[in-house]
mmCIF file of C-alpha atoms and ligand atoms in Angstrom:
data_model
loop_
_atom_site.group_PDB
_atom_site.id
_atom_site.type_symbol
_atom_site.label_atom_id
_atom_site.label_comp_id
_atom_site.label_asym_id
_atom_site.label_seq_id
_atom_site.Cartn_x
_atom_site.Cartn_y
_atom_site.Cartn_z
ATOM 1 C CA MET A 63 -0.027 -0.298 -0.223
ATOM 2 C CA ASP A 64 1.700 3.258 -0.830
ATOM 3 C CA LYS A 65 -0.211 6.027 0.864
ATOM 4 C CA LYS A 66 0.574 6.782 4.340
ATOM 5 C CA SER A 67 -0.849 2.913 5.890
ATOM 6 C CA LEU A 68 -1.469 1.556 9.693
ATOM 7 C CA ASN A 69 -2.434 -1.303 11.282
ATOM 8 C CA VAL A 70 -5.368 -1.942 12.609
ATOM 9 C CA ARG A 71 -7.553 -4.614 14.790
ATOM 10 C CA ILE A 72 -10.874 -6.692 13.618
ATOM 11 C CA ALA A 73 -12.081 -5.893 16.741
ATOM 12 C CA ARG A 74 -16.166 -7.238 14.857
ATOM 13 C CA CYS A 75 -17.742 -9.049 12.013
ATOM 14 C CA ALA A 76 -21.109 -9.176 11.893
ATOM 15 C CA THR A 77 -24.158 -10.168 9.320
ATOM 16 C CA GLU A 78 -25.759 -6.629 8.883
ATOM 17 C CA ALA A 79 -27.873 -8.085 5.996
ATOM 18 C CA THR A 80 -28.445 -11.366 3.826
ATOM 19 C CA ASP A 81 -24.600 -11.239 1.786
ATOM 20 C CA ILE A 82 -23.404 -8.019 3.916
ATOM 21 C CA VAL A 83 -20.639 -8.750 6.867
ATOM 22 C CA GLY A 84 -20.242 -5.349 8.665
ATOM 23 C CA LEU A 85 -16.552 -5.461 10.549
ATOM 24 C CA GLU A 86 -15.122 -2.803 12.832
ATOM 25 C CA PHE A 87 -11.729 -1.684 13.178
ATOM 26 C CA ILE A 88 -10.052 -0.224 16.280
ATOM 27 C CA PRO A 89 -5.887 0.876 16.459
ATOM 28 C CA THR A 90 -3.771 -1.483 17.591
ATOM 29 C CA ASP A 91 -1.422 0.811 19.312
ATOM 30 C CA GLY A 92 -3.657 3.380 21.261
ATOM 31 C CA ASP A 93 -7.081 4.135 21.567
ATOM 32 C CA THR A 94 -7.738 6.283 18.743
ATOM 33 C CA LEU A 95 -7.972 6.495 14.843
ATOM 34 C CA PRO A 96 -6.919 9.616 12.274
ATOM 35 C CA PRO A 97 -9.943 11.670 12.184
ATOM 36 C CA PHE A 98 -12.181 11.012 8.979
ATOM 37 C CA THR A 99 -15.044 13.042 7.697
ATOM 38 C CA ALA A 100 -18.567 11.816 5.939
ATOM 39 C CA GLY A 101 -18.183 10.233 2.685
ATOM 40 C CA ALA A 102 -14.337 9.052 3.158
ATOM 41 C CA HIS A 103 -12.962 5.375 2.304
ATOM 42 C CA ILE A 104 -10.571 3.275 3.904
ATOM 43 C CA ASP A 105 -8.204 1.394 1.840
ATOM 44 C CA ILE A 106 -7.939 -2.709 3.281
ATOM 45 C CA ALA A 107 -4.899 -4.920 2.678
ATOM 46 C CA ILE A 108 -7.000 -7.869 2.024
ATOM 47 C CA ARG A 109 -4.236 -9.619 1.448
ATOM 48 C CA PRO A 110 -0.764 -7.887 0.529
ATOM 49 C CA ASP A 111 -1.731 -8.195 -2.857
ATOM 50 C CA LEU A 112 -5.521 -7.470 -2.627
ATOM 51 C CA VAL A 113 -6.373 -3.666 -1.958
ATOM 52 C CA ARG A 114 -10.226 -2.802 -2.140
ATOM 53 C CA GLN A 115 -11.428 0.905 -1.354
ATOM 54 C CA TYR A 116 -14.239 0.655 1.363
ATOM 55 C CA SER A 117 -16.500 3.465 2.574
ATOM 56 C CA LEU A 118 -16.571 4.476 6.631
ATOM 57 C CA CYS A 119 -20.196 4.286 7.556
ATOM 58 C CA ASN A 120 -19.743 5.108 11.134
ATOM 59 C CA ALA A 121 -19.873 8.856 12.624
ATOM 60 C CA PRO A 122 -17.028 10.756 11.726
ATOM 61 C CA SER A 123 -17.348 12.114 15.346
ATOM 62 C CA GLU A 124 -16.514 8.700 16.921
ATOM 63 C CA THR A 125 -12.237 8.399 17.026
ATOM 64 C CA HIS A 126 -12.396 4.773 18.312
ATOM 65 C CA ARG A 127 -13.119 2.830 15.152
ATOM 66 C CA TYR A 128 -13.773 2.899 11.583
ATOM 67 C CA HIS A 129 -16.849 0.708 10.291
ATOM 68 C CA ILE A 130 -17.390 -0.669 6.726
ATOM 69 C CA ALA A 131 -19.358 -3.027 5.448
ATOM 70 C CA VAL A 132 -19.646 -5.039 2.451
ATOM 71 C CA LEU A 133 -21.477 -6.713 0.274
ATOM 72 C CA ARG A 134 -20.849 -10.388 -1.352
ATOM 73 C CA ASP A 135 -20.389 -9.959 -4.951
ATOM 74 C CA PRO A 136 -19.596 -13.020 -7.299
ATOM 75 C CA ASN A 137 -19.093 -10.736 -10.156
ATOM 76 C CA SER A 138 -16.730 -8.248 -8.146
ATOM 77 C CA ARG A 139 -12.794 -8.169 -8.743
ATOM 78 C CA GLY A 140 -13.021 -10.745 -5.650
ATOM 79 C CA GLY A 141 -11.990 -7.588 -3.371
ATOM 80 C CA SER A 142 -15.798 -8.687 -1.372
ATOM 81 C CA VAL A 143 -15.312 -12.550 -1.276
ATOM 82 C CA ALA A 144 -12.324 -12.586 0.257
ATOM 83 C CA VAL A 145 -13.420 -9.316 2.508
ATOM 84 C CA HIS A 146 -16.192 -12.607 3.853
ATOM 85 C CA GLU A 147 -14.138 -15.407 3.452
ATOM 86 C CA GLU A 148 -10.774 -14.008 4.722
ATOM 87 C CA LEU A 149 -11.569 -11.816 7.327
ATOM 88 C CA ARG A 150 -12.202 -12.644 10.993
ATOM 89 C CA GLU A 151 -12.144 -10.678 14.385
ATOM 90 C CA GLY A 152 -9.451 -10.613 15.849
ATOM 91 C CA GLN A 153 -6.981 -9.805 12.902
ATOM 92 C CA THR A 154 -4.671 -7.562 12.298
ATOM 93 C CA VAL A 155 -4.758 -5.338 9.084
ATOM 94 C CA GLN A 156 -3.340 -3.119 7.334
ATOM 95 C CA ILE A 157 -5.519 -0.027 6.117
ATOM 96 C CA SER A 158 -4.718 3.391 4.110
ATOM 97 C CA TYR A 159 -5.366 6.922 6.757
ATOM 98 C CA PRO A 160 -9.192 8.398 5.449
ATOM 99 C CA ARG A 161 -9.568 9.500 2.735
ATOM 100 C CA ASN A 162 -12.280 11.398 1.036
ATOM 101 C CA HIS A 163 -13.682 12.455 -2.587
ATOM 102 C CA PHE A 164 -16.921 12.470 -1.920
ATOM 103 C CA GLU A 165 -17.112 15.553 0.610
ATOM 104 C CA LEU A 166 -20.282 16.669 1.813
ATOM 105 C CA GLY A 167 -20.770 20.349 2.161
ATOM 106 C CA ASP A 168 -23.218 22.883 3.950
ATOM 107 C CA HIS A 169 -26.632 23.298 2.088
ATOM 108 C CA LYS A 170 -29.716 24.613 3.533
ATOM 109 C CA HIS A 171 -30.788 20.859 2.409
ATOM 110 C CA THR A 172 -29.131 17.896 1.467
ATOM 111 C CA LEU A 173 -30.931 14.948 0.346
ATOM 112 C CA LEU A 174 -28.920 11.558 0.888
ATOM 113 C CA PHE A 175 -29.704 9.175 -1.841
ATOM 114 C CA ALA A 176 -27.834 4.901 -0.662
ATOM 115 C CA GLY A 177 -29.112 2.208 -3.466
ATOM 116 C CA GLY A 178 -27.978 -0.840 -1.850
ATOM 117 C CA ILE A 179 -24.497 -0.835 -0.376
ATOM 118 C CA GLY A 180 -24.684 2.420 -1.170
ATOM 119 C CA VAL A 181 -26.024 3.334 2.539
ATOM 120 C CA THR A 182 -22.017 3.264 3.719
ATOM 121 C CA PRO A 183 -21.102 6.703 2.521
ATOM 122 C CA ILE A 184 -24.434 8.116 3.174
ATOM 123 C CA MET A 185 -25.097 6.817 5.957
ATOM 124 C CA CYS A 186 -22.587 8.558 7.387
ATOM 125 C CA MET A 187 -23.468 11.428 6.056
ATOM 126 C CA ALA A 188 -26.404 11.374 7.836
ATOM 127 C CA GLU A 189 -24.902 11.413 11.281
ATOM 128 C CA GLU A 190 -22.708 14.197 10.561
ATOM 129 C CA LEU A 191 -26.198 16.053 9.081
ATOM 130 C CA HIS A 192 -27.957 15.078 12.352
ATOM 131 C CA ARG A 193 -24.812 16.424 14.565
ATOM 132 C CA ARG A 194 -24.575 19.912 12.389
ATOM 133 C CA GLY A 195 -28.132 19.917 13.380
ATOM 134 C CA SER A 196 -29.094 20.276 9.306
ATOM 135 C CA SER A 197 -32.112 20.179 7.362
ATOM 136 C CA PHE A 198 -32.093 16.521 5.273
ATOM 137 C CA THR A 199 -34.018 14.030 3.737
ATOM 138 C CA MET A 200 -32.426 10.554 3.210
ATOM 139 C CA HIS A 201 -33.590 7.502 0.844
ATOM 140 C CA TYR A 202 -33.122 4.641 0.956
ATOM 141 C CA GLY A 203 -34.277 1.639 -2.120
ATOM 142 C CA ALA A 204 -33.401 -1.897 -2.210
ATOM 143 C CA ARG A 205 -34.262 -5.130 -3.448
ATOM 144 C CA SER A 206 -36.019 -5.543 0.426
ATOM 145 C CA SER A 207 -35.107 -5.666 4.285
ATOM 146 C CA ASP A 208 -33.712 -8.236 4.448
ATOM 147 C CA ARG A 209 -31.084 -7.009 2.237
ATOM 148 C CA ALA A 210 -30.991 -3.552 3.278
ATOM 149 C CA ALA A 211 -28.242 -2.913 6.120
ATOM 150 C CA PHE A 212 -28.592 -0.833 9.192
ATOM 151 C CA VAL A 213 -31.686 -0.670 9.083
ATOM 152 C CA ASP A 214 -32.888 -1.263 13.105
ATOM 153 C CA ARG A 215 -29.892 1.024 13.152
ATOM 154 C CA LEU A 216 -31.434 3.814 11.406
ATOM 155 C CA HIS A 217 -34.805 3.336 13.007
ATOM 156 C CA ALA A 218 -33.630 3.368 16.023
ATOM 157 C CA SER A 219 -31.154 6.335 15.167
ATOM 158 C CA PRO A 220 -31.747 10.143 16.773
ATOM 159 C CA PHE A 221 -32.206 10.629 13.013
ATOM 160 C CA SER A 222 -34.938 7.760 11.909
ATOM 161 C CA GLU A 223 -37.256 10.504 11.148
ATOM 162 C CA ASN A 224 -35.958 11.975 8.609
ATOM 163 C CA VAL A 225 -35.105 8.105 6.840
ATOM 164 C CA GLU A 226 -37.618 6.785 4.443
ATOM 165 C CA PHE A 227 -37.093 3.437 2.942
ATOM 166 C CA HIS A 228 -37.717 1.895 -0.615
ATOM 167 C CA PHE A 229 -38.157 -1.881 -1.190
ATOM 168 C CA ASP A 230 -38.707 -3.232 -4.087
ATOM 169 C CA ASN A 231 -40.678 -6.043 -2.320
ATOM 170 C CA GLY A 232 -42.974 -3.601 -0.884
ATOM 171 C CA PRO A 233 -45.950 -1.725 -1.018
ATOM 172 C CA ASP A 234 -46.532 0.468 -4.140
ATOM 173 C CA GLU A 235 -47.114 3.823 -2.197
ATOM 174 C CA GLN A 236 -43.550 3.446 0.143
ATOM 175 C CA LYS A 237 -41.433 3.012 -3.295
ATOM 176 C CA LEU A 238 -39.100 5.119 -4.017
ATOM 177 C CA ASN A 239 -40.892 7.905 -6.903
ATOM 178 C CA LEU A 240 -37.590 10.181 -8.022
ATOM 179 C CA THR A 241 -39.437 12.604 -10.363
ATOM 180 C CA ALA A 242 -41.962 14.204 -7.327
ATOM 181 C CA ILE A 243 -39.219 13.968 -5.161
ATOM 182 C CA LEU A 244 -37.087 15.979 -7.290
ATOM 183 C CA ARG A 245 -38.722 17.559 -9.193
ATOM 184 C CA GLY A 246 -40.293 19.515 -6.135
ATOM 185 C CA ALA A 247 -37.135 19.918 -4.160
ATOM 186 C CA SER A 248 -35.960 24.224 -3.497
ATOM 187 C CA ARG A 249 -33.291 24.951 -5.731
ATOM 188 C CA ASP A 250 -31.125 25.250 -3.292
ATOM 189 C CA THR A 251 -31.068 22.402 -2.288
ATOM 190 C CA HIS A 252 -28.330 19.715 -2.997
ATOM 191 C CA LEU A 253 -28.328 15.510 -3.300
ATOM 192 C CA TYR A 254 -25.438 13.053 -2.606
ATOM 193 C CA VAL A 255 -26.285 9.231 -4.030
ATOM 194 C CA CYS A 256 -24.556 6.337 -3.987
ATOM 195 C CA GLY A 257 -25.252 2.463 -5.328
ATOM 196 C CA PRO A 258 -25.700 0.509 -8.056
ATOM 197 C CA SER A 259 -24.419 2.492 -10.973
ATOM 198 C CA GLY A 260 -27.956 1.746 -12.920
ATOM 199 C CA PHE A 261 -29.287 3.753 -9.157
ATOM 200 C CA ILE A 262 -26.758 7.041 -9.558
ATOM 201 C CA GLU A 263 -27.780 7.204 -13.557
ATOM 202 C CA ALA A 264 -30.577 7.082 -12.955
ATOM 203 C CA VAL A 265 -30.941 9.941 -9.924
ATOM 204 C CA LYS A 266 -29.108 11.663 -11.756
ATOM 205 C CA SER A 267 -30.418 12.786 -15.535
ATOM 206 C CA GLU A 268 -33.967 12.367 -13.402
ATOM 207 C CA ALA A 269 -32.460 15.366 -11.651
ATOM 208 C CA ALA A 270 -30.834 16.675 -15.332
ATOM 209 C CA ALA A 271 -34.518 16.235 -16.279
ATOM 210 C CA ALA A 272 -35.936 18.349 -12.923
ATOM 211 C CA GLY A 273 -33.707 20.859 -13.858
ATOM 212 C CA TRP A 274 -30.765 20.563 -11.478
ATOM 213 C CA SER A 275 -28.100 22.065 -12.189
ATOM 214 C CA THR A 276 -25.043 19.586 -12.281
ATOM 215 C CA ASP A 277 -23.034 21.363 -9.627
ATOM 216 C CA ARG A 278 -25.937 20.604 -6.967
ATOM 217 C CA VAL A 279 -25.629 16.691 -7.860
ATOM 218 C CA HIS A 280 -22.529 15.050 -5.635
ATOM 219 C CA PHE A 281 -22.352 11.141 -6.559
ATOM 220 C CA GLU A 282 -19.615 8.368 -5.913
ATOM 221 C CA TYR A 283 -19.352 5.100 -8.052
ATOM 222 C CA PHE A 284 -18.343 1.701 -6.202
ATOM 223 C CA GLY A 285 -17.136 0.624 -9.323
ATOM 224 C CA ALA A 286 -17.346 1.188 -13.158
ATOM 225 C CA PRO A 287 -19.629 -0.541 -15.521
ATOM 226 C CA ALA A 288 -17.936 -2.787 -17.545
ATOM 227 C CA VAL A 289 -16.416 -0.979 -21.018
ATOM 228 C CA ASP A 290 -15.927 -2.350 -24.429
ATOM 229 C CA THR A 291 -13.193 -2.731 -24.647
ATOM 230 C CA SER A 292 -12.395 -4.645 -28.275
ATOM 231 C CA ASN A 293 -11.435 -1.269 -30.504
ATOM 232 C CA ASP A 294 -8.596 0.521 -28.313
ATOM 233 C CA GLY A 295 -5.480 0.962 -30.207
ATOM 234 C CA SER A 296 -1.934 1.817 -29.023
ATOM 235 C CA PHE A 297 -0.630 5.328 -28.754
ATOM 236 C CA GLU A 298 1.602 7.156 -27.306
ATOM 237 C CA VAL A 299 2.050 9.686 -24.283
ATOM 238 C CA ARG A 300 4.820 12.694 -24.264
ATOM 239 C CA LEU A 301 5.431 13.965 -20.387
ATOM 240 C CA ALA A 302 6.063 17.377 -21.092
ATOM 241 C CA ARG A 303 8.025 18.161 -18.143
ATOM 242 C CA SER A 304 10.574 14.831 -18.558
ATOM 243 C CA GLY A 305 10.694 14.899 -22.123
ATOM 244 C CA LYS A 306 9.996 11.269 -21.890
ATOM 245 C CA ALA A 307 7.079 8.997 -24.367
ATOM 246 C CA ILE A 308 5.724 6.288 -23.639
ATOM 247 C CA ARG A 309 3.718 3.742 -25.691
ATOM 248 C CA VAL A 310 0.828 2.854 -24.087
ATOM 249 C CA GLU A 311 -0.600 -1.106 -25.879
ATOM 250 C CA ALA A 312 -3.676 -1.583 -26.862
ATOM 251 C CA ASP A 313 -4.116 -4.320 -23.300
ATOM 252 C CA GLN A 314 -2.586 -2.073 -21.007
ATOM 253 C CA SER A 315 -4.200 1.578 -19.115
ATOM 254 C CA ILE A 316 -1.350 4.372 -20.029
ATOM 255 C CA VAL A 317 -0.626 4.187 -15.349
ATOM 256 C CA HIS A 318 0.193 0.134 -16.560
ATOM 257 C CA ALA A 319 2.504 1.459 -18.951
ATOM 258 C CA LEU A 320 3.882 5.003 -16.992
ATOM 259 C CA ALA A 321 5.194 2.211 -14.666
ATOM 260 C CA CYS A 322 6.357 -0.470 -17.285
ATOM 261 C CA ASN A 323 8.561 2.190 -17.756
ATOM 262 C CA GLY A 324 9.782 3.314 -14.474
ATOM 263 C CA VAL A 325 7.141 6.263 -13.953
ATOM 264 C CA LYS A 326 5.245 5.514 -10.610
ATOM 265 C CA VAL A 327 1.816 7.193 -10.504
ATOM 266 C CA GLU A 328 -0.151 7.538 -7.704
ATOM 267 C CA THR A 329 -3.757 4.948 -7.559
ATOM 268 C CA SER A 330 -6.684 3.718 -5.907
ATOM 269 C CA CYS A 331 -9.963 2.188 -7.641
ATOM 270 C CA GLU A 332 -7.942 1.806 -10.420
ATOM 271 C CA GLN A 333 -11.228 2.371 -12.324
ATOM 272 C CA GLY A 334 -11.782 5.536 -12.524
ATOM 273 C CA VAL A 335 -14.038 6.667 -9.828
ATOM 274 C CA CYS A 336 -12.326 7.364 -6.612
ATOM 275 C CA GLY A 337 -10.374 10.647 -8.132
ATOM 276 C CA THR A 338 -6.849 9.463 -7.336
ATOM 277 C CA CYS A 339 -4.895 9.617 -10.307
ATOM 278 C CA LEU A 340 -6.793 12.947 -12.451
ATOM 279 C CA THR A 341 -3.975 13.891 -14.493
ATOM 280 C CA ARG A 342 -3.989 17.205 -16.649
ATOM 281 C CA VAL A 343 -3.515 16.528 -20.691
ATOM 282 C CA LEU A 344 -2.185 19.878 -22.299
ATOM 283 C CA GLU A 345 -2.209 18.132 -25.621
ATOM 284 C CA GLY A 346 -4.771 15.052 -27.901
ATOM 285 C CA GLU A 347 -7.939 14.154 -27.544
ATOM 286 C CA ILE A 348 -8.980 12.268 -24.338
ATOM 287 C CA GLU A 349 -11.651 9.689 -24.623
ATOM 288 C CA HIS A 350 -12.598 9.590 -21.251
ATOM 289 C CA ARG A 351 -13.865 6.389 -19.405
ATOM 290 C CA ASP A 352 -13.828 7.563 -15.994
ATOM 291 C CA HIS A 353 -17.174 7.783 -13.792
ATOM 292 C CA TYR A 354 -15.330 11.251 -11.315
ATOM 293 C CA LEU A 355 -15.321 14.204 -13.815
ATOM 294 C CA LEU A 356 -18.028 16.015 -14.297
ATOM 295 C CA ASP A 357 -19.387 16.465 -17.957
ATOM 296 C CA GLU A 358 -18.189 19.483 -18.673
ATOM 297 C CA GLU A 359 -15.021 19.235 -17.208
ATOM 298 C CA LYS A 360 -14.912 16.344 -19.864
ATOM 299 C CA LEU A 361 -15.591 18.484 -22.361
ATOM 300 C CA ALA A 362 -12.799 20.901 -21.693
ATOM 301 C CA ASN A 363 -10.738 17.932 -22.537
ATOM 302 C CA ASN A 364 -7.682 19.289 -20.608
ATOM 303 C CA GLN A 365 -7.771 16.241 -17.134
ATOM 304 C CA MET A 366 -7.927 12.312 -17.874
ATOM 305 C CA MET A 367 -7.858 10.310 -15.212
ATOM 306 C CA ILE A 368 -5.351 7.753 -16.266
ATOM 307 C CA CYS A 369 -5.861 4.697 -14.568
ATOM 308 C CA CYS A 370 -9.200 3.935 -17.605
ATOM 309 C CA SER A 371 -8.949 6.665 -19.874
ATOM 310 C CA ARG A 372 -7.179 6.973 -23.572
ATOM 311 C CA SER A 373 -6.367 8.870 -26.022
ATOM 312 C CA LYS A 374 -8.422 9.459 -29.695
ATOM 313 C CA THR A 375 -5.486 11.137 -31.055
ATOM 314 C CA PRO A 376 -1.863 9.272 -31.455
ATOM 315 C CA LEU A 377 -0.357 10.736 -29.210
ATOM 316 C CA LEU A 378 -1.321 13.110 -25.464
ATOM 317 C CA VAL A 379 0.454 15.245 -23.739
ATOM 318 C CA LEU A 380 0.617 14.572 -20.319
ATOM 319 C CA ASP A 381 1.728 17.602 -17.303
ATOM 320 C CA MET A 382 3.759 15.224 -15.770
HETATM 321 FE FE1 FES B 22 -9.153 5.961 -8.625
HETATM 322 FE FE2 FES B 22 -7.589 6.628 -11.753
HETATM 323 S S1 FES B 22 -7.035 5.532 -9.742
HETATM 324 S S2 FES B 22 -9.478 7.573 -11.148
#
């Protein structure tokens, strides 16, 4: 793990819902952990060669523990299954310091949307908004209540009246009506959404249709949807500061090609969702494949995520 890291002990592993395990990490040394803000995540070295990011779901005011919840997803890249099968109470694991690419702002009113396991950063935000005394409503959608983590915790929370549950297998009147919610919101409301990509896309497109400006819509993807790479070709990147020219083969990412040539770049998700590898581009046309930059930022064609995005032109000049 490249980033500033620490060792923590797994104090508790508990089933939070069908296929969802919650893990609590406590310090191995001393009583407190580095502070974090709502929306933050940590990298966890599940094994030395398997590092994955998970959002913190406890209140940022807590300093004695980090709490995460992980959905077992056999179709993922293997991290979630390993968490379920290999991590146990009492074990010591290496994690990164918390980092936040999904910062919670200060708004007149906030709408929180959680889809399934996307509840983790959203619940942390609800805790923080409650602590601040801010006005907010949390909408929590899931296939069924037994597949929704932390339902009891939310019912028992001091902000339970701010939480609305929407279960796919429940009665029609409790179903999530995005159109009504988003069209009925005031112009100074901001929304935060996390969940499966289809859920995030639905909230984003409904917000756009309801006239929301993109600066009021904040989102975090867990993982990027699959991309068709069958037509990928090779191209060259030139590093403006060193003058180095590096070929990126059709089956390589820019980050990988750079690493093969001794240029190390800090990465985290390697799927275009976290923003860690953001790089300025000085020349060439970018083929954006990330889920981090806003549409207008992509159109500006001057920055890219070099872990996943590519080039439409034979040459890209990077500001590095
Ligand atoms: Fe996360 Fe590139 S490493 S966006």
